PDB file of C-alpha atoms in Angstrom:
ATOM      1  CA  UNK A   1       0.002   0.010   0.009  1.00 90.00           C
ATOM      2  CA  UNK A   2       1.240   3.436  -0.916  1.00 96.00           C
ATOM      3  CA  UNK A   3       0.417   5.024   2.459  1.00 98.00           C
ATOM      4  CA  UNK A   4       2.335   6.144   5.542  1.00 98.00           C
ATOM      5  CA  UNK A   5       0.999   6.321   9.083  1.00 98.00           C
ATOM      6  CA  UNK A   6       1.948   9.623  10.720  1.00 98.00           C
ATOM      7  CA  UNK A   7       1.713   9.625  14.520  1.00 98.00           C
ATOM      8  CA  UNK A   8       1.727  12.923  16.389  1.00 97.00           C
ATOM      9  CA  UNK A   9       3.330  12.511  19.797  1.00 95.00           C
ATOM     10  CA  UNK A  10       4.566  14.572  22.706  1.00 91.00           C
ATOM     11  CA  UNK A  11       5.717  12.701  25.808  1.00 93.00           C
ATOM     12  CA  UNK A  12       3.138   9.954  25.573  1.00 94.00           C
ATOM     13  CA  UNK A  13       4.471   6.392  25.965  1.00 95.00           C
ATOM     14  CA  UNK A  14       1.130   5.095  24.614  1.00 97.00           C
ATOM     15  CA  UNK A  15       2.641   5.776  21.201  1.00 97.00           C
ATOM     16  CA  UNK A  16       4.181   2.277  21.485  1.00 97.00           C
ATOM     17  CA  UNK A  17       0.698   0.742  21.610  1.00 97.00           C
ATOM     18  CA  UNK A  18      -0.316   2.849  18.637  1.00 98.00           C
ATOM     19  CA  UNK A  19       2.669   1.590  16.648  1.00 97.00           C
ATOM     20  CA  UNK A  20       1.889  -1.999  17.615  1.00 97.00           C
ATOM     21  CA  UNK A  21      -1.640  -1.623  16.279  1.00 97.00           C
ATOM     22  CA  UNK A  22      -0.387  -0.934  12.733  1.00 97.00           C
ATOM     23  CA  UNK A  23      -1.230  -4.317  11.243  1.00 96.00           C
ATOM     24  CA  UNK A  24       0.127  -3.897   7.712  1.00 97.00           C
ATOM     25  CA  UNK A  25       3.722  -3.365   6.505  1.00 95.00           C
ATOM     26  CA  UNK A  26       3.589   0.369   5.811  1.00 97.00           C
ATOM     27  CA  UNK A  27       6.031   3.139   6.760  1.00 96.00           C
ATOM     28  CA  UNK A  28       5.469   4.810  10.137  1.00 97.00           C
ATOM     29  CA  UNK A  29       6.617   8.363  10.929  1.00 97.00           C
ATOM     30  CA  UNK A  30       6.411   9.684  14.492  1.00 97.00           C
ATOM     31  CA  UNK A  31       6.405  13.462  14.754  1.00 97.00           C
ATOM     32  CA  UNK A  32       7.910  14.024  18.188  1.00 96.00           C
ATOM     33  CA  UNK A  33       8.241  17.235  20.189  1.00 92.00           C
ATOM     34  CA  UNK A  34      11.768  18.403  21.102  1.00 89.00           C
ATOM     35  CA  UNK A  35      13.210  16.930  24.284  1.00 86.00           C
ATOM     36  CA  UNK A  36      11.027  13.847  24.496  1.00 86.00           C
ATOM     37  CA  UNK A  37      12.741  10.874  26.143  1.00 91.00           C
ATOM     38  CA  UNK A  38      10.894   8.583  23.733  1.00 94.00           C
ATOM     39  CA  UNK A  39      13.182   9.380  20.791  1.00 93.00           C
ATOM     40  CA  UNK A  40      15.742   6.685  21.456  1.00 93.00           C
ATOM     41  CA  UNK A  41      13.087   4.035  22.221  1.00 94.00           C
ATOM     42  CA  UNK A  42      11.275   4.767  18.962  1.00 95.00           C
ATOM     43  CA  UNK A  43      14.455   4.758  16.864  1.00 92.00           C
ATOM     44  CA  UNK A  44      15.464   1.450  18.416  1.00 91.00           C
ATOM     45  CA  UNK A  45      12.151   0.044  17.170  1.00 87.00           C
ATOM     46  CA  UNK A  46      13.089   1.079  13.658  1.00 88.00           C
ATOM     47  CA  UNK A  47      10.491   3.804  13.427  1.00 93.00           C
ATOM     48  CA  UNK A  48      11.310   7.002  11.568  1.00 96.00           C
ATOM     49  CA  UNK A  49      11.267   9.924  13.993  1.00 97.00           C
ATOM     50  CA  UNK A  50      11.142  13.589  13.070  1.00 96.00           C
ATOM     51  CA  UNK A  51      11.567  16.266  15.733  1.00 95.00           C
ATOM     52  CA  UNK A  52       8.953  18.958  15.250  1.00 89.00           C
ATOM     53  CA  UNK A  53       9.867  22.588  15.651  1.00 77.00           C
ATOM     54  CA  UNK A  54       7.698  23.517  18.645  1.00 77.00           C
ATOM     55  CA  UNK A  55       6.137  22.178  21.829  1.00 84.00           C
ATOM     56  CA  UNK A  56       2.369  22.517  22.078  1.00 86.00           C
ATOM     57  CA  UNK A  57       1.736  23.357  18.416  1.00 92.00           C
ATOM     58  CA  UNK A  58      -0.281  20.507  16.906  1.00 94.00           C
ATOM     59  CA  UNK A  59      -0.301  22.036  13.420  1.00 95.00           C
ATOM     60  CA  UNK A  60       3.487  22.171  13.333  1.00 94.00           C
ATOM     61  CA  UNK A  61       3.766  18.575  14.500  1.00 95.00           C
ATOM     62  CA  UNK A  62       1.376  17.403  11.779  1.00 96.00           C
ATOM     63  CA  UNK A  63       3.229  19.282   9.085  1.00 96.00           C
ATOM     64  CA  UNK A  64       6.629  17.989  10.133  1.00 96.00           C
ATOM     65  CA  UNK A  65       5.297  14.452  10.050  1.00 97.00           C
ATOM     66  CA  UNK A  66       3.703  14.906   6.611  1.00 97.00           C
ATOM     67  CA  UNK A  67       6.892  16.494   5.252  1.00 97.00           C
ATOM     68  CA  UNK A  68       8.767  13.253   6.019  1.00 97.00           C
ATOM     69  CA  UNK A  69       6.312  11.060   4.109  1.00 98.00           C
ATOM     70  CA  UNK A  70       7.669   9.462   0.952  1.00 97.00           C
ATOM     71  CA  UNK A  71       4.475   7.728  -0.166  1.00 98.00           C
ATOM     72  CA  UNK A  72       1.704   9.471  -2.072  1.00 98.00           C
ATOM     73  CA  UNK A  73      -0.795   9.078   0.782  1.00 98.00           C
ATOM     74  CA  UNK A  74      -0.746   9.488   4.550  1.00 98.00           C
ATOM     75  CA  UNK A  75      -2.957   8.792   7.534  1.00 98.00           C
ATOM     76  CA  UNK A  76      -2.661  10.975  10.659  1.00 98.00           C
ATOM     77  CA  UNK A  77      -3.307   9.556  14.135  1.00 98.00           C
ATOM     78  CA  UNK A  78      -2.393  10.635  17.656  1.00 97.00           C
ATOM     79  CA  UNK A  79      -0.222   8.801  20.155  1.00 97.00           C
ATOM     80  CA  UNK A  80      -3.228   8.037  22.391  1.00 97.00           C
ATOM     81  CA  UNK A  81      -4.969   6.079  19.609  1.00 98.00           C
ATOM     82  CA  UNK A  82      -5.045   2.419  18.674  1.00 98.00           C
ATOM     83  CA  UNK A  83      -6.029   1.295  15.180  1.00 98.00           C
ATOM     84  CA  UNK A  84      -8.452  -1.595  14.832  1.00 97.00           C
ATOM     85  CA  UNK A  85      -7.396  -4.425  12.574  1.00 97.00           C
ATOM     86  CA  UNK A  86      -8.059  -3.592   8.928  1.00 97.00           C
ATOM     87  CA  UNK A  87      -8.383   0.170   9.520  1.00 98.00           C
ATOM     88  CA  UNK A  88      -5.420   1.196   7.368  1.00 98.00           C
ATOM     89  CA  UNK A  89      -6.465  -1.045   4.514  1.00 98.00           C
ATOM     90  CA  UNK A  90      -9.961   0.452   4.602  1.00 98.00           C
ATOM     91  CA  UNK A  91      -8.583   3.986   4.583  1.00 98.00           C
ATOM     92  CA  UNK A  92      -6.309   3.112   1.635  1.00 98.00           C
ATOM     93  CA  UNK A  93      -9.325   1.692  -0.206  1.00 97.00           C
ATOM     94  CA  UNK A  94     -11.322   4.886   0.339  1.00 98.00           C
ATOM     95  CA  UNK A  95      -8.404   6.922  -1.031  1.00 98.00           C
ATOM     96  CA  UNK A  96      -8.637   5.046  -4.316  1.00 97.00           C
ATOM     97  CA  UNK A  97     -11.931   6.917  -4.876  1.00 97.00           C
ATOM     98  CA  UNK A  98     -11.775  10.010  -2.663  1.00 98.00           C
ATOM     99  CA  UNK A  99      -8.961  12.538  -2.112  1.00 98.00           C
ATOM    100  CA  UNK A 100      -9.492  12.357   1.668  1.00 98.00           C
ATOM    101  CA  UNK A 101     -10.718   9.654   4.028  1.00 98.00           C
ATOM    102  CA  UNK A 102     -11.957   9.611   7.599  1.00 97.00           C
ATOM    103  CA  UNK A 103     -11.992   6.731  10.056  1.00 97.00           C
ATOM    104  CA  UNK A 104     -14.659   6.390  12.706  1.00 97.00           C
ATOM    105  CA  UNK A 105     -13.281   7.447  16.093  1.00 97.00           C
ATOM    106  CA  UNK A 106     -14.373   5.212  18.954  1.00 97.00           C
ATOM    107  CA  UNK A 107     -13.888   7.255  22.125  1.00 97.00           C
ATOM    108  CA  UNK A 108     -13.242   4.952  25.033  1.00 97.00           C
ATOM    109  CA  UNK A 109     -14.200   5.506  28.664  1.00 96.00           C
ATOM    110  CA  UNK A 110     -13.161   4.100  31.995  1.00 96.00           C
ATOM    111  CA  UNK A 111     -14.416   4.272  35.577  1.00 95.00           C
ATOM    112  CA  UNK A 112     -10.867   5.287  36.486  1.00 96.00           C
ATOM    113  CA  UNK A 113     -11.004   8.421  34.326  1.00 96.00           C
ATOM    114  CA  UNK A 114     -13.403  10.986  35.716  1.00 95.00           C
ATOM    115  CA  UNK A 115     -16.388  11.840  33.486  1.00 95.00           C
ATOM    116  CA  UNK A 116     -14.847   9.958  30.560  1.00 96.00           C
ATOM    117  CA  UNK A 117     -18.214   8.394  29.649  1.00 96.00           C
ATOM    118  CA  UNK A 118     -19.579  11.889  29.055  1.00 95.00           C
ATOM    119  CA  UNK A 119     -16.528  13.268  27.253  1.00 97.00           C
ATOM    120  CA  UNK A 120     -16.714  10.211  24.966  1.00 97.00           C
ATOM    121  CA  UNK A 121     -20.338  11.009  24.059  1.00 95.00           C
ATOM    122  CA  UNK A 122     -19.562  14.660  23.526  1.00 94.00           C
ATOM    123  CA  UNK A 123     -16.568  13.947  21.272  1.00 95.00           C
ATOM    124  CA  UNK A 124     -18.501  11.332  19.328  1.00 94.00           C
ATOM    125  CA  UNK A 125     -21.158  13.862  18.353  1.00 91.00           C
ATOM    126  CA  UNK A 126     -18.527  16.281  17.043  1.00 90.00           C
ATOM    127  CA  UNK A 127     -16.012  13.992  15.346  1.00 92.00           C
ATOM    128  CA  UNK A 128     -18.282  11.321  13.883  1.00 93.00           C
ATOM    129  CA  UNK A 129     -21.010  13.561  12.471  1.00 92.00           C
ATOM    130  CA  UNK A 130     -21.940  13.323   8.834  1.00 92.00           C
ATOM    131  CA  UNK A 131     -20.862  14.463   6.323  1.00 92.00           C
ATOM    132  CA  UNK A 132     -17.467  13.685   7.778  1.00 93.00           C
ATOM    133  CA  UNK A 133     -15.249  16.709   8.456  1.00 94.00           C
ATOM    134  CA  UNK A 134     -11.537  16.510   7.592  1.00 96.00           C
ATOM    135  CA  UNK A 135     -10.536  16.291  11.254  1.00 96.00           C
ATOM    136  CA  UNK A 136      -7.675  14.488  12.910  1.00 96.00           C
ATOM    137  CA  UNK A 137      -7.010  11.883  14.214  1.00 96.00           C
ATOM    138  CA  UNK A 138      -7.999   9.183  11.745  1.00 97.00           C
ATOM    139  CA  UNK A 139      -7.593  11.396   8.695  1.00 98.00           C
ATOM    140  CA  UNK A 140      -6.214   9.943   5.461  1.00 98.00           C
ATOM    141  CA  UNK A 141      -5.337  11.996   2.421  1.00 98.00           C
ATOM    142  CA  UNK A 142      -3.631  12.045  -0.920  1.00 98.00           C
ATOM    143  CA  UNK A 143      -0.721  14.409  -0.432  1.00 98.00           C
ATOM    144  CA  UNK A 144      -1.326  15.894  -3.882  1.00 97.00           C
ATOM    145  CA  UNK A 145      -4.337  17.793  -2.521  1.00 98.00           C
ATOM    146  CA  UNK A 146      -1.913  20.382  -1.085  1.00 97.00           C
ATOM    147  CA  UNK A 147      -1.939  22.144  -4.458  1.00 96.00           C
ATOM    148  CA  UNK A 148      -5.695  22.669  -4.189  1.00 97.00           C
ATOM    149  CA  UNK A 149      -5.825  23.931  -0.615  1.00 97.00           C
ATOM    150  CA  UNK A 150      -3.361  26.779  -0.723  1.00 95.00           C
ATOM    151  CA  UNK A 151       0.001  25.001  -0.895  1.00 96.00           C
ATOM    152  CA  UNK A 152       0.153  23.873   2.751  1.00 96.00           C
ATOM    153  CA  UNK A 153      -1.595  21.428   5.051  1.00 97.00           C
ATOM    154  CA  UNK A 154      -2.242  22.832   8.529  1.00 96.00           C
ATOM    155  CA  UNK A 155      -1.725  26.527   9.215  1.00 95.00           C
ATOM    156  CA  UNK A 156       1.161  26.634  11.686  1.00 93.00           C
ATOM    157  CA  UNK A 157      -0.028  29.939  13.156  1.00 92.00           C
ATOM    158  CA  UNK A 158      -2.985  28.016  14.659  1.00 93.00           C
ATOM    159  CA  UNK A 159      -1.445  26.012  17.480  1.00 91.00           C
ATOM    160  CA  UNK A 160      -4.657  24.150  18.415  1.00 91.00           C
ATOM    161  CA  UNK A 161      -7.739  23.322  16.336  1.00 91.00           C
ATOM    162  CA  UNK A 162      -5.893  23.822  13.077  1.00 93.00           C
ATOM    163  CA  UNK A 163      -7.670  20.813  11.561  1.00 94.00           C
ATOM    164  CA  UNK A 164     -10.913  22.812  11.741  1.00 93.00           C
ATOM    165  CA  UNK A 165      -9.428  25.520   9.510  1.00 95.00           C
ATOM    166  CA  UNK A 166      -7.904  22.811   7.316  1.00 97.00           C
ATOM    167  CA  UNK A 167     -11.338  21.180   6.944  1.00 96.00           C
ATOM    168  CA  UNK A 168     -12.836  24.515   5.839  1.00 95.00           C
ATOM    169  CA  UNK A 169     -10.170  24.877   3.113  1.00 97.00           C
ATOM    170  CA  UNK A 170     -10.866  21.303   1.991  1.00 97.00           C
ATOM    171  CA  UNK A 171     -14.570  22.099   1.740  1.00 96.00           C
ATOM    172  CA  UNK A 172     -13.975  25.362  -0.136  1.00 96.00           C
ATOM    173  CA  UNK A 173     -11.774  23.486  -2.631  1.00 97.00           C
ATOM    174  CA  UNK A 174     -14.665  21.116  -3.331  1.00 97.00           C
ATOM    175  CA  UNK A 175     -12.787  18.043  -2.123  1.00 97.00           C
ATOM    176  CA  UNK A 176     -14.805  15.090  -0.892  1.00 97.00           C
ATOM    177  CA  UNK A 177     -14.068  13.200   2.316  1.00 97.00           C
ATOM    178  CA  UNK A 178     -14.842   9.470   2.163  1.00 97.00           C
ATOM    179  CA  UNK A 179     -15.984   7.778   5.347  1.00 97.00           C
ATOM    180  CA  UNK A 180     -16.031   4.160   6.453  1.00 95.00           C
ATOM    181  CA  UNK A 181     -17.715   3.344   9.776  1.00 95.00           C
ATOM    182  CA  UNK A 182     -15.788   0.044   9.816  1.00 96.00           C
ATOM    183  CA  UNK A 183     -12.402   1.790   9.685  1.00 97.00           C
ATOM    184  CA  UNK A 184     -12.123   2.311  13.420  1.00 98.00           C
ATOM    185  CA  UNK A 185      -9.596   4.209  15.487  1.00 98.00           C
ATOM    186  CA  UNK A 186      -9.910   3.777  19.259  1.00 98.00           C
ATOM    187  CA  UNK A 187      -9.132   6.879  21.288  1.00 98.00           C
ATOM    188  CA  UNK A 188      -8.033   6.582  24.924  1.00 97.00           C
ATOM    189  CA  UNK A 189     -10.409   7.842  27.649  1.00 97.00           C
ATOM    190  CA  UNK A 190     -10.490  11.609  28.025  1.00 97.00           C
ATOM    191  CA  UNK A 191     -10.757  13.111  31.507  1.00 97.00           C
ATOM    192  CA  UNK A 192     -12.936  16.044  32.462  1.00 97.00           C
ATOM    193  CA  UNK A 193      -9.931  18.260  33.045  1.00 96.00           C
ATOM    194  CA  UNK A 194      -8.387  17.338  29.709  1.00 96.00           C
ATOM    195  CA  UNK A 195     -11.685  18.091  27.911  1.00 97.00           C
ATOM    196  CA  UNK A 196     -12.074  21.510  29.523  1.00 97.00           C
ATOM    197  CA  UNK A 197      -8.422  22.344  28.890  1.00 96.00           C
ATOM    198  CA  UNK A 198      -8.932  21.355  25.275  1.00 95.00           C
ATOM    199  CA  UNK A 199     -11.949  23.669  25.060  1.00 96.00           C
ATOM    200  CA  UNK A 200      -9.816  26.497  26.427  1.00 96.00           C
ATOM    201  CA  UNK A 201      -7.136  25.867  23.801  1.00 95.00           C
ATOM    202  CA  UNK A 202      -9.752  25.623  21.044  1.00 95.00           C
ATOM    203  CA  UNK A 203     -10.961  29.060  22.107  1.00 95.00           C
ATOM    204  CA  UNK A 204      -7.455  30.441  21.846  1.00 94.00           C
ATOM    205  CA  UNK A 205      -6.951  28.852  18.431  1.00 94.00           C
ATOM    206  CA  UNK A 206     -10.281  30.184  17.163  1.00 94.00           C
ATOM    207  CA  UNK A 207      -9.371  33.699  18.334  1.00 94.00           C
ATOM    208  CA  UNK A 208      -6.146  33.499  16.347  1.00 94.00           C
ATOM    209  CA  UNK A 209      -8.116  32.426  13.276  1.00 94.00           C
ATOM    210  CA  UNK A 210     -10.465  35.421  13.668  1.00 92.00           C
ATOM    211  CA  UNK A 211      -7.514  37.761  14.236  1.00 92.00           C
ATOM    212  CA  UNK A 212      -5.882  36.522  11.023  1.00 93.00           C
ATOM    213  CA  UNK A 213      -9.105  36.966   9.063  1.00 92.00           C
ATOM    214  CA  UNK A 214      -9.485  33.224   8.428  1.00 92.00           C
ATOM    215  CA  UNK A 215     -13.003  33.118   9.880  1.00 89.00           C
ATOM    216  CA  UNK A 216     -15.619  35.608  11.111  1.00 87.00           C
ATOM    217  CA  UNK A 217     -15.512  36.575  14.780  1.00 85.00           C
ATOM    218  CA  UNK A 218     -18.599  34.577  15.738  1.00 84.00           C
ATOM    219  CA  UNK A 219     -17.671  35.087  19.370  1.00 84.00           C
ATOM    220  CA  UNK A 220     -17.880  38.888  19.290  1.00 81.00           C
ATOM    221  CA  UNK A 221     -20.260  40.404  21.940  1.00 79.00           C
ATOM    222  CA  UNK A 222     -22.800  41.703  19.370  1.00 77.00           C
ATOM    223  CA  UNK A 223     -23.083  38.276  17.720  1.00 74.00           C
ATOM    224  CA  UNK A 224     -23.380  36.546  21.063  1.00 71.00           C
ATOM    225  CA  UNK A 225     -26.089  38.968  22.155  1.00 71.00           C
ATOM    226  CA  UNK A 226     -28.080  38.425  18.985  1.00 72.00           C
ATOM    227  CA  UNK A 227     -27.788  34.662  19.447  1.00 65.00           C
ATOM    228  CA  UNK A 228     -28.945  34.916  23.080  1.00 62.00           C
ATOM    229  CA  UNK A 229     -31.926  37.069  22.176  1.00 67.00           C
ATOM    230  CA  UNK A 230     -32.857  34.656  19.418  1.00 65.00           C
ATOM    231  CA  UNK A 231     -32.792  31.751  21.899  1.00 57.00           C
ATOM    232  CA  UNK A 232     -34.950  33.680  24.347  1.00 54.00           C
ATOM    233  CA  UNK A 233     -37.524  34.499  21.658  1.00 63.00           C
ATOM    234  CA  UNK A 234     -37.679  30.835  20.707  1.00 57.00           C
ATOM    235  CA  UNK A 235     -37.684  29.888  24.411  1.00 52.00           C
ATOM    236  CA  UNK A 236     -34.715  27.663  23.611  1.00 53.00           C
ATOM    237  CA  UNK A 237     -31.989  27.939  26.230  1.00 50.00           C
ATOM    238  CA  UNK A 238     -29.724  25.376  24.603  1.00 51.00           C
ATOM    239  CA  UNK A 239     -30.696  22.404  26.745  1.00 49.00           C
ATOM    240  CA  UNK A 240     -32.355  19.339  25.372  1.00 52.00           C
ATOM    241  CA  UNK A 241     -34.769  17.116  27.267  1.00 56.00           C
ATOM    242  CA  UNK A 242     -33.466  14.189  25.235  1.00 70.00           C
ATOM    243  CA  UNK A 243     -29.944  14.407  26.630  1.00 79.00           C
ATOM    244  CA  UNK A 244     -28.778  13.530  30.151  1.00 90.00           C
ATOM    245  CA  UNK A 245     -28.100  16.534  32.367  1.00 88.00           C
ATOM    246  CA  UNK A 246     -24.488  15.397  32.823  1.00 90.00           C
ATOM    247  CA  UNK A 247     -23.893  15.679  29.087  1.00 93.00           C
ATOM    248  CA  UNK A 248     -25.599  19.069  28.907  1.00 91.00           C
ATOM    249  CA  UNK A 249     -23.557  20.342  31.839  1.00 93.00           C
ATOM    250  CA  UNK A 250     -20.314  19.127  30.251  1.00 95.00           C
ATOM    251  CA  UNK A 251     -21.267  20.741  26.966  1.00 92.00           C
ATOM    252  CA  UNK A 252     -21.980  24.054  28.671  1.00 92.00           C
ATOM    253  CA  UNK A 253     -18.758  23.847  30.665  1.00 95.00           C
ATOM    254  CA  UNK A 254     -16.773  23.157  27.506  1.00 95.00           C
ATOM    255  CA  UNK A 255     -18.186  26.297  25.896  1.00 93.00           C
ATOM    256  CA  UNK A 256     -17.426  28.320  29.032  1.00 94.00           C
ATOM    257  CA  UNK A 257     -13.796  27.156  28.826  1.00 96.00           C
ATOM    258  CA  UNK A 258     -13.803  27.885  25.093  1.00 95.00           C
ATOM    259  CA  UNK A 259     -14.943  31.488  25.537  1.00 94.00           C
ATOM    260  CA  UNK A 260     -12.478  31.939  28.393  1.00 95.00           C
ATOM    261  CA  UNK A 261      -9.672  30.925  26.035  1.00 95.00           C
ATOM    262  CA  UNK A 262     -11.033  33.056  23.205  1.00 94.00           C
ATOM    263  CA  UNK A 263     -11.264  36.272  25.230  1.00 93.00           C
ATOM    264  CA  UNK A 264      -8.012  35.666  27.080  1.00 93.00           C
ATOM    265  CA  UNK A 265      -6.345  35.602  23.677  1.00 93.00           C
ATOM    266  CA  UNK A 266      -8.396  38.530  22.335  1.00 91.00           C
ATOM    267  CA  UNK A 267      -6.740  40.797  24.929  1.00 89.00           C
ATOM    268  CA  UNK A 268      -3.412  40.415  23.121  1.00 84.00           C
ATOM    269  CA  UNK A 269      -3.727  38.220  20.026  1.00 78.00           C
ATOM    270  CA  UNK A 270      -0.398  39.348  18.581  1.00 79.00           C
ATOM    271  CA  UNK A 271       1.546  38.058  21.572  1.00 73.00           C
ATOM    272  CA  UNK A 272      -0.327  34.733  21.493  1.00 70.00           C
ATOM    273  CA  UNK A 273       0.440  34.445  17.795  1.00 67.00           C
ATOM    274  CA  UNK A 274       4.147  35.054  18.337  1.00 57.00           C
ATOM    275  CA  UNK A 275       4.258  32.332  20.985  1.00 53.00           C
ATOM    276  CA  UNK A 276       2.374  29.815  18.809  1.00 57.00           C
ATOM    277  CA  UNK A 277       4.777  30.249  15.879  1.00 53.00           C
ATOM    278  CA  UNK A 278       8.109  30.518  17.725  1.00 44.00           C
ATOM    279  CA  UNK A 279      10.751  27.905  16.983  1.00 43.00           C
ATOM    280  CA  UNK A 280       8.845  26.543  13.999  1.00 44.00           C
ATOM    281  CA  UNK A 281      11.253  27.534  11.278  1.00 43.00           C
ATOM    282  CA  UNK A 282      12.758  24.626   9.357  1.00 45.00           C
TER     283      UNK A 282
END
């Protein structure tokens, strides 16, 4: 198969389980942050390792990994993921017809990880919705699409949530994303703290996108006020009787963290931008 598995990793030893789950003889590239003590272990396993240019910038890590790919196709996963048997073959089959492919993400939960059953349900609704967005992890692509989406993959100025902006460029270019519900990537349980911290970082990344003119400032006070008034007129306060209160509370808390990150960055977006792009030059 003409496909490479790109694994984005920081200091997460679960990357070894991710590598072990690759059940076909394809190249594996691990994009590792600087200073990780996993580098020697990974090289000893015969895995190609590239050291990305920044810590905490997911877009940079993805791009460094993709730059090392020598095949015509790639599949991006994270170090806290495990691929189900046959997943890579299914993604490769989709890419014979579509320029991009998405696996189904099975978010795991555990009684030992607080609120993970609710974070799993929340993430499932976002990542596995249809039509499938071009989100990571579990994203396959023909590398030739780069010519149609502006000459680059993820925007390295967006340190978190860059796959959202990438997905918008894919959509604007008219590129289709194939989806196979039987191509499954298992994601490790996500704790409540991790989910809220992720929401905060998404808010920061969205603010950077607005500051750069890549998306409208949906979070501006006038827009938020109009949305609130519209909900009041419809007597819709954003809560559904069909969903458990725990899920609704988590959803609301995520958005609170999101707006906290957005407005914390809005105070000084230029300084946040300089931090997100530092040390990323090749």
